[in-house]
Amino acid sequence: MATYKTNLIGQAANTPDGANDVVQVLSVFSLTAALAAADTVQLCYLPARCVPSSLIIAPDDLDSGTTATYKVGLLDPTSGGPTTDDDVFLSTQSGMQTGTAVTAAHSATNSFLDIAPVDYDRVVYLTMVAGPTTASTGKVRALFSYRAYDARSA
């Protein structure tokens, strides 16, 4: 179980100026070794008092087959681990398995847009749950947007 960090982890998070401002960040991580089961890539931050607007994960084809499964969610620094709804960002596996971009979407089983603001930064992460048939290296990209929480729009 290895943990990798993109170029945005360890830097100050960009914070929206107001509730109508949306911040978009692009994180890119080049894998020098193939991901294995339980490996995690920390992608970017969801800053304190902010809520997500959109997330697109655009990996290279990291599995020559279709056996790899992933979860994408939030790490909670107060507990040191994933939030209880740690897989809410990802509603499909097929794009992740073939190198096709996957967009987080709100559905009956995916509460992406229901994520509540908290008073601390959280890390958006990707974890490989089940390893691939034939793993390969490549890039993991995340285009993530978020806005300041405004109770009037909740």
mmCIF file with all atom_site columns, C-alpha atoms in Angstrom:
data_model
loop_
_atom_site.group_PDB
_atom_site.id
_atom_site.type_symbol
_atom_site.label_atom_id
_atom_site.label_alt_id
_atom_site.label_comp_id
_atom_site.label_asym_id
_atom_site.label_entity_id
_atom_site.label_seq_id
_atom_site.pdbx_PDB_ins_code
_atom_site.Cartn_x
_atom_site.Cartn_y
_atom_site.Cartn_z
_atom_site.occupancy
_atom_site.B_iso_or_equiv
_atom_site.pdbx_formal_charge
_atom_site.auth_seq_id
_atom_site.auth_comp_id
_atom_site.auth_asym_id
_atom_site.auth_atom_id
_atom_site.pdbx_PDB_model_num
ATOM 1   C CA . MET A 1 1   ? 0.000   0.000  0.000   1.00 0.00 ? 1   MET A CA 1
ATOM 2   C CA . ALA A 1 2   ? 1.721   3.128  -1.243  1.00 0.00 ? 2   ALA A CA 1
ATOM 3   C CA . THR A 1 3   ? 0.564   6.738  -1.072  1.00 0.00 ? 3   THR A CA 1
ATOM 4   C CA . TYR A 1 4   ? 1.438   9.159  -3.848  1.00 0.00 ? 4   TYR A CA 1
ATOM 5   C CA . LYS A 1 5   ? 0.831   12.907 -3.971  1.00 0.00 ? 5   LYS A CA 1
ATOM 6   C CA . THR A 1 6   ? 0.268   15.202 -6.925  1.00 0.00 ? 6   THR A CA 1
ATOM 7   C CA . ASN A 1 7   ? 1.903   18.582 -7.418  1.00 0.00 ? 7   ASN A CA 1
ATOM 8   C CA . LEU A 1 8   ? -0.946  20.301 -5.492  1.00 0.00 ? 8   LEU A CA 1
ATOM 9   C CA . ILE A 1 9   ? -0.622  18.417 -2.208  1.00 0.00 ? 9   ILE A CA 1
ATOM 10  C CA . GLY A 1 10  ? 1.504   20.330 0.264   1.00 0.00 ? 10  GLY A CA 1
ATOM 11  C CA . GLN A 1 11  ? 0.729   23.700 -1.305  1.00 0.00 ? 11  GLN A CA 1
ATOM 12  C CA . ALA A 1 12  ? -1.806  26.208 -0.052  1.00 0.00 ? 12  ALA A CA 1
ATOM 13  C CA . ALA A 1 13  ? -5.262  25.534 -1.485  1.00 0.00 ? 13  ALA A CA 1
ATOM 14  C CA . ASN A 1 14  ? -6.831  28.169 -3.733  1.00 0.00 ? 14  ASN A CA 1
ATOM 15  C CA . THR A 1 15  ? -9.819  29.650 -1.930  1.00 0.00 ? 15  THR A CA 1
ATOM 16  C CA . PRO A 1 16  ? -12.787 31.282 -3.676  1.00 0.00 ? 16  PRO A CA 1
ATOM 17  C CA . ASP A 1 17  ? -13.277 34.996 -3.013  1.00 0.00 ? 17  ASP A CA 1
ATOM 18  C CA . GLY A 1 18  ? -17.028 34.656 -2.595  1.00 0.00 ? 18  GLY A CA 1
ATOM 19  C CA . ALA A 1 19  ? -19.936 32.249 -2.902  1.00 0.00 ? 19  ALA A CA 1
ATOM 20  C CA . ASN A 1 20  ? -20.331 32.904 -6.629  1.00 0.00 ? 20  ASN A CA 1
ATOM 21  C CA . ASP A 1 21  ? -16.672 32.267 -7.408  1.00 0.00 ? 21  ASP A CA 1
ATOM 22  C CA . VAL A 1 22  ? -15.740 28.818 -8.647  1.00 0.00 ? 22  VAL A CA 1
ATOM 23  C CA . VAL A 1 23  ? -12.141 27.668 -8.398  1.00 0.00 ? 23  VAL A CA 1
ATOM 24  C CA . GLN A 1 24  ? -10.874 25.016 -10.785 1.00 0.00 ? 24  GLN A CA 1
ATOM 25  C CA . VAL A 1 25  ? -7.633  23.139 -10.255 1.00 0.00 ? 25  VAL A CA 1
ATOM 26  C CA . LEU A 1 26  ? -5.809  20.624 -12.415 1.00 0.00 ? 26  LEU A CA 1
ATOM 27  C CA . SER A 1 27  ? -3.653  18.045 -10.716 1.00 0.00 ? 27  SER A CA 1
ATOM 28  C CA . VAL A 1 28  ? -1.412  15.638 -12.597 1.00 0.00 ? 28  VAL A CA 1
ATOM 29  C CA . PHE A 1 29  ? 0.559   12.731 -11.242 1.00 0.00 ? 29  PHE A CA 1
ATOM 30  C CA . SER A 1 30  ? 2.969   10.664 -13.351 1.00 0.00 ? 30  SER A CA 1
ATOM 31  C CA . LEU A 1 31  ? 3.235   7.137  -12.025 1.00 0.00 ? 31  LEU A CA 1
ATOM 32  C CA . THR A 1 32  ? 6.777   5.809  -12.068 1.00 0.00 ? 32  THR A CA 1
ATOM 33  C CA . ALA A 1 33  ? 5.473   2.432  -10.883 1.00 0.00 ? 33  ALA A CA 1
ATOM 34  C CA . ALA A 1 34  ? 2.125   0.839  -11.657 1.00 0.00 ? 34  ALA A CA 1
ATOM 35  C CA . LEU A 1 35  ? -0.626  1.195  -9.073  1.00 0.00 ? 35  LEU A CA 1
ATOM 36  C CA . ALA A 1 36  ? -1.394  -1.907 -7.041  1.00 0.00 ? 36  ALA A CA 1
ATOM 37  C CA . ALA A 1 37  ? -4.353  -2.772 -4.837  1.00 0.00 ? 37  ALA A CA 1
ATOM 38  C CA . ALA A 1 38  ? -4.728  -0.299 -1.927  1.00 0.00 ? 38  ALA A CA 1
ATOM 39  C CA . ASP A 1 39  ? -2.379  2.288  -3.490  1.00 0.00 ? 39  ASP A CA 1
ATOM 40  C CA . THR A 1 40  ? -3.654  5.858  -3.141  1.00 0.00 ? 40  THR A CA 1
ATOM 41  C CA . VAL A 1 41  ? -3.008  9.034  -5.118  1.00 0.00 ? 41  VAL A CA 1
ATOM 42  C CA . GLN A 1 42  ? -3.798  12.242 -3.238  1.00 0.00 ? 42  GLN A CA 1
ATOM 43  C CA . LEU A 1 43  ? -5.044  14.540 -5.997  1.00 0.00 ? 43  LEU A CA 1
ATOM 44  C CA . CYS A 1 44  ? -5.900  17.978 -4.575  1.00 0.00 ? 44  CYS A CA 1
ATOM 45  C CA . TYR A 1 45  ? -7.650  19.792 -1.739  1.00 0.00 ? 45  TYR A CA 1
ATOM 46  C CA . LEU A 1 46  ? -11.267 20.668 -1.076  1.00 0.00 ? 46  LEU A CA 1
ATOM 47  C CA . PRO A 1 47  ? -10.646 23.761 1.069   1.00 0.00 ? 47  PRO A CA 1
ATOM 48  C CA . ALA A 1 48  ? -12.400 24.495 4.347   1.00 0.00 ? 48  ALA A CA 1
ATOM 49  C CA . ARG A 1 49  ? -15.943 25.868 3.998   1.00 0.00 ? 49  ARG A CA 1
ATOM 50  C CA . CYS A 1 50  ? -16.108 24.860 0.329   1.00 0.00 ? 50  CYS A CA 1
ATOM 51  C CA . VAL A 1 51  ? -18.289 22.377 -1.540  1.00 0.00 ? 51  VAL A CA 1
ATOM 52  C CA . PRO A 1 52  ? -17.511 20.516 -4.768  1.00 0.00 ? 52  PRO A CA 1
ATOM 53  C CA . SER A 1 53  ? -18.943 21.610 -8.120  1.00 0.00 ? 53  SER A CA 1
ATOM 54  C CA . SER A 1 54  ? -17.399 19.106 -10.519 1.00 0.00 ? 54  SER A CA 1
ATOM 55  C CA . LEU A 1 55  ? -14.703 16.496 -10.834 1.00 0.00 ? 55  LEU A CA 1
ATOM 56  C CA . ILE A 1 56  ? -13.277 14.864 -13.932 1.00 0.00 ? 56  ILE A CA 1
ATOM 57  C CA . ILE A 1 57  ? -10.733 12.073 -13.515 1.00 0.00 ? 57  ILE A CA 1
ATOM 58  C CA . ALA A 1 58  ? -8.764  11.489 -16.717 1.00 0.00 ? 58  ALA A CA 1
ATOM 59  C CA . PRO A 1 59  ? -6.235  8.686  -16.285 1.00 0.00 ? 59  PRO A CA 1
ATOM 60  C CA . ASP A 1 60  ? -4.111  6.979  -18.847 1.00 0.00 ? 60  ASP A CA 1
ATOM 61  C CA . ASP A 1 61  ? -5.054  3.321  -19.378 1.00 0.00 ? 61  ASP A CA 1
ATOM 62  C CA . LEU A 1 62  ? -3.617  1.877  -16.150 1.00 0.00 ? 62  LEU A CA 1
ATOM 63  C CA . ASP A 1 63  ? -5.038  -1.613 -16.719 1.00 0.00 ? 63  ASP A CA 1
ATOM 64  C CA . SER A 1 64  ? -4.714  -3.612 -19.920 1.00 0.00 ? 64  SER A CA 1
ATOM 65  C CA . GLY A 1 65  ? -7.820  -5.555 -18.856 1.00 0.00 ? 65  GLY A CA 1
ATOM 66  C CA . THR A 1 66  ? -10.913 -4.568 -16.957 1.00 0.00 ? 66  THR A CA 1
ATOM 67  C CA . THR A 1 67  ? -10.305 -5.958 -13.480 1.00 0.00 ? 67  THR A CA 1
ATOM 68  C CA . ALA A 1 68  ? -9.046  -2.866 -11.680 1.00 0.00 ? 68  ALA A CA 1
ATOM 69  C CA . THR A 1 69  ? -11.570 -1.037 -9.522  1.00 0.00 ? 69  THR A CA 1
ATOM 70  C CA . TYR A 1 70  ? -11.175 2.377  -7.944  1.00 0.00 ? 70  TYR A CA 1
ATOM 71  C CA . LYS A 1 71  ? -12.778 4.649  -5.423  1.00 0.00 ? 71  LYS A CA 1
ATOM 72  C CA . VAL A 1 72  ? -12.505 8.399  -5.400  1.00 0.00 ? 72  VAL A CA 1
ATOM 73  C CA . GLY A 1 73  ? -13.474 10.453 -2.386  1.00 0.00 ? 73  GLY A CA 1
ATOM 74  C CA . LEU A 1 74  ? -12.318 12.630 0.497   1.00 0.00 ? 74  LEU A CA 1
ATOM 75  C CA . LEU A 1 75  ? -9.697  12.045 3.158   1.00 0.00 ? 75  LEU A CA 1
ATOM 76  C CA . ASP A 1 76  ? -10.600 13.546 6.502   1.00 0.00 ? 76  ASP A CA 1
ATOM 77  C CA . PRO A 1 77  ? -7.495  14.835 8.296   1.00 0.00 ? 77  PRO A CA 1
ATOM 78  C CA . THR A 1 78  ? -9.278  14.829 11.646  1.00 0.00 ? 78  THR A CA 1
ATOM 79  C CA . SER A 1 79  ? -9.597  11.040 11.559  1.00 0.00 ? 79  SER A CA 1
ATOM 80  C CA . GLY A 1 80  ? -6.595  10.270 9.366   1.00 0.00 ? 80  GLY A CA 1
ATOM 81  C CA . GLY A 1 81  ? -8.703  8.294  6.921   1.00 0.00 ? 81  GLY A CA 1
ATOM 82  C CA . PRO A 1 82  ? -11.497 8.411  4.368   1.00 0.00 ? 82  PRO A CA 1
ATOM 83  C CA . THR A 1 83  ? -14.831 9.961  5.193   1.00 0.00 ? 83  THR A CA 1
ATOM 84  C CA . THR A 1 84  ? -17.687 7.528  5.729   1.00 0.00 ? 84  THR A CA 1
ATOM 85  C CA . ASP A 1 85  ? -18.928 8.203  2.182   1.00 0.00 ? 85  ASP A CA 1
ATOM 86  C CA . ASP A 1 86  ? -15.490 7.847  0.712   1.00 0.00 ? 86  ASP A CA 1
ATOM 87  C CA . ASP A 1 87  ? -16.542 6.636  -2.720  1.00 0.00 ? 87  ASP A CA 1
ATOM 88  C CA . VAL A 1 88  ? -19.163 9.272  -3.488  1.00 0.00 ? 88  VAL A CA 1
ATOM 89  C CA . PHE A 1 89  ? -17.196 10.885 -6.292  1.00 0.00 ? 89  PHE A CA 1
ATOM 90  C CA . LEU A 1 90  ? -17.110 7.935  -8.645  1.00 0.00 ? 90  LEU A CA 1
ATOM 91  C CA . SER A 1 91  ? -20.215 6.464  -10.219 1.00 0.00 ? 91  SER A CA 1
ATOM 92  C CA . THR A 1 92  ? -18.640 4.215  -12.833 1.00 0.00 ? 92  THR A CA 1
ATOM 93  C CA . GLN A 1 93  ? -15.526 2.103  -13.203 1.00 0.00 ? 93  GLN A CA 1
ATOM 94  C CA . SER A 1 94  ? -15.415 1.506  -16.954 1.00 0.00 ? 94  SER A CA 1
ATOM 95  C CA . GLY A 1 95  ? -13.747 4.767  -17.916 1.00 0.00 ? 95  GLY A CA 1
ATOM 96  C CA . MET A 1 96  ? -11.124 4.376  -15.232 1.00 0.00 ? 96  MET A CA 1
ATOM 97  C CA . GLN A 1 97  ? -10.282 0.929  -16.560 1.00 0.00 ? 97  GLN A CA 1
ATOM 98  C CA . THR A 1 98  ? -9.844  2.023  -20.159 1.00 0.00 ? 98  THR A CA 1
ATOM 99  C CA . GLY A 1 99  ? -8.210  5.416  -19.827 1.00 0.00 ? 99  GLY A CA 1
ATOM 100 C CA . THR A 1 100 ? -11.405 7.350  -20.554 1.00 0.00 ? 100 THR A CA 1
ATOM 101 C CA . ALA A 1 101 ? -12.303 10.450 -18.533 1.00 0.00 ? 101 ALA A CA 1
ATOM 102 C CA . VAL A 1 102 ? -14.895 9.881  -15.809 1.00 0.00 ? 102 VAL A CA 1
ATOM 103 C CA . THR A 1 103 ? -17.069 12.679 -14.433 1.00 0.00 ? 103 THR A CA 1
ATOM 104 C CA . ALA A 1 104 ? -18.476 12.648 -10.925 1.00 0.00 ? 104 ALA A CA 1
ATOM 105 C CA . ALA A 1 105 ? -22.233 12.974 -11.065 1.00 0.00 ? 105 ALA A CA 1
ATOM 106 C CA . HIS A 1 106 ? -25.041 13.168 -8.562  1.00 0.00 ? 106 HIS A CA 1
ATOM 107 C CA . SER A 1 107 ? -27.398 10.166 -8.567  1.00 0.00 ? 107 SER A CA 1
ATOM 108 C CA . ALA A 1 108 ? -29.410 8.046  -6.144  1.00 0.00 ? 108 ALA A CA 1
ATOM 109 C CA . THR A 1 109 ? -26.232 6.189  -5.180  1.00 0.00 ? 109 THR A CA 1
ATOM 110 C CA . ASN A 1 110 ? -23.766 9.041  -5.519  1.00 0.00 ? 110 ASN A CA 1
ATOM 111 C CA . SER A 1 111 ? -24.088 12.034 -3.199  1.00 0.00 ? 111 SER A CA 1
ATOM 112 C CA . PHE A 1 112 ? -21.325 14.133 -4.747  1.00 0.00 ? 112 PHE A CA 1
ATOM 113 C CA . LEU A 1 113 ? -23.296 17.381 -4.593  1.00 0.00 ? 113 LEU A CA 1
ATOM 114 C CA . ASP A 1 114 ? -24.518 16.700 -1.037  1.00 0.00 ? 114 ASP A CA 1
ATOM 115 C CA . ILE A 1 115 ? -21.069 16.968 0.507   1.00 0.00 ? 115 ILE A CA 1
ATOM 116 C CA . ALA A 1 116 ? -21.296 19.437 3.363   1.00 0.00 ? 116 ALA A CA 1
ATOM 117 C CA . PRO A 1 117 ? -18.671 22.066 4.130   1.00 0.00 ? 117 PRO A CA 1
ATOM 118 C CA . VAL A 1 118 ? -16.399 21.644 7.151   1.00 0.00 ? 118 VAL A CA 1
ATOM 119 C CA . ASP A 1 119 ? -13.933 23.950 8.891   1.00 0.00 ? 119 ASP A CA 1
ATOM 120 C CA . TYR A 1 120 ? -10.792 22.226 7.596   1.00 0.00 ? 120 TYR A CA 1
ATOM 121 C CA . ASP A 1 121 ? -9.239  21.237 4.271   1.00 0.00 ? 121 ASP A CA 1
ATOM 122 C CA . ARG A 1 122 ? -9.893  17.724 2.958   1.00 0.00 ? 122 ARG A CA 1
ATOM 123 C CA . VAL A 1 123 ? -7.908  15.805 0.358   1.00 0.00 ? 123 VAL A CA 1
ATOM 124 C CA . VAL A 1 124 ? -9.534  14.441 -2.796  1.00 0.00 ? 124 VAL A CA 1
ATOM 125 C CA . TYR A 1 125 ? -8.020  11.028 -3.427  1.00 0.00 ? 125 TYR A CA 1
ATOM 126 C CA . LEU A 1 126 ? -8.118  8.030  -5.747  1.00 0.00 ? 126 LEU A CA 1
ATOM 127 C CA . THR A 1 127 ? -7.451  4.531  -4.409  1.00 0.00 ? 127 THR A CA 1
ATOM 128 C CA . MET A 1 128 ? -7.097  1.368  -6.456  1.00 0.00 ? 128 MET A CA 1
ATOM 129 C CA . VAL A 1 129 ? -9.339  -1.111 -4.634  1.00 0.00 ? 129 VAL A CA 1
ATOM 130 C CA . ALA A 1 130 ? -8.634  -4.191 -6.731  1.00 0.00 ? 130 ALA A CA 1
ATOM 131 C CA . GLY A 1 131 ? -5.455  -4.482 -8.743  1.00 0.00 ? 131 GLY A CA 1
ATOM 132 C CA . PRO A 1 132 ? -5.355  -4.718 -12.523 1.00 0.00 ? 132 PRO A CA 1
ATOM 133 C CA . THR A 1 133 ? -4.791  -7.826 -14.633 1.00 0.00 ? 133 THR A CA 1
ATOM 134 C CA . THR A 1 134 ? -1.725  -6.239 -16.180 1.00 0.00 ? 134 THR A CA 1
ATOM 135 C CA . ALA A 1 135 ? -0.751  -2.964 -14.564 1.00 0.00 ? 135 ALA A CA 1
ATOM 136 C CA . SER A 1 136 ? 0.981   -0.168 -16.402 1.00 0.00 ? 136 SER A CA 1
ATOM 137 C CA . THR A 1 137 ? 2.373   3.250  -15.629 1.00 0.00 ? 137 THR A CA 1
ATOM 138 C CA . GLY A 1 138 ? 0.962   6.506  -16.889 1.00 0.00 ? 138 GLY A CA 1
ATOM 139 C CA . LYS A 1 139 ? -0.624  9.697  -15.657 1.00 0.00 ? 139 LYS A CA 1
ATOM 140 C CA . VAL A 1 140 ? -3.579  10.333 -13.391 1.00 0.00 ? 140 VAL A CA 1
ATOM 141 C CA . ARG A 1 141 ? -5.216  13.718 -13.976 1.00 0.00 ? 141 ARG A CA 1
ATOM 142 C CA . ALA A 1 142 ? -7.977  15.388 -12.019 1.00 0.00 ? 142 ALA A CA 1
ATOM 143 C CA . LEU A 1 143 ? -9.833  18.547 -12.983 1.00 0.00 ? 143 LEU A CA 1
ATOM 144 C CA . PHE A 1 144 ? -11.686 19.595 -9.832  1.00 0.00 ? 144 PHE A CA 1
ATOM 145 C CA . SER A 1 145 ? -13.865 22.625 -9.225  1.00 0.00 ? 145 SER A CA 1
ATOM 146 C CA . TYR A 1 146 ? -15.399 23.886 -6.028  1.00 0.00 ? 146 TYR A CA 1
ATOM 147 C CA . ARG A 1 147 ? -17.045 26.971 -4.588  1.00 0.00 ? 147 ARG A CA 1
ATOM 148 C CA . ALA A 1 148 ? -17.436 28.598 -1.198  1.00 0.00 ? 148 ALA A CA 1
ATOM 149 C CA . TYR A 1 149 ? -20.477 27.336 0.663   1.00 0.00 ? 149 TYR A CA 1
ATOM 150 C CA . ASP A 1 150 ? -23.431 29.697 0.748   1.00 0.00 ? 150 ASP A CA 1
ATOM 151 C CA . ALA A 1 151 ? -26.351 28.650 2.965   1.00 0.00 ? 151 ALA A CA 1
ATOM 152 C CA . ARG A 1 152 ? -28.730 30.598 0.708   1.00 0.00 ? 152 ARG A CA 1
ATOM 153 C CA . SER A 1 153 ? -28.029 28.236 -2.171  1.00 0.00 ? 153 SER A CA 1
ATOM 154 C CA . ALA A 1 154 ? -28.162 25.040 -0.109  1.00 0.00 ? 154 ALA A CA 1
#
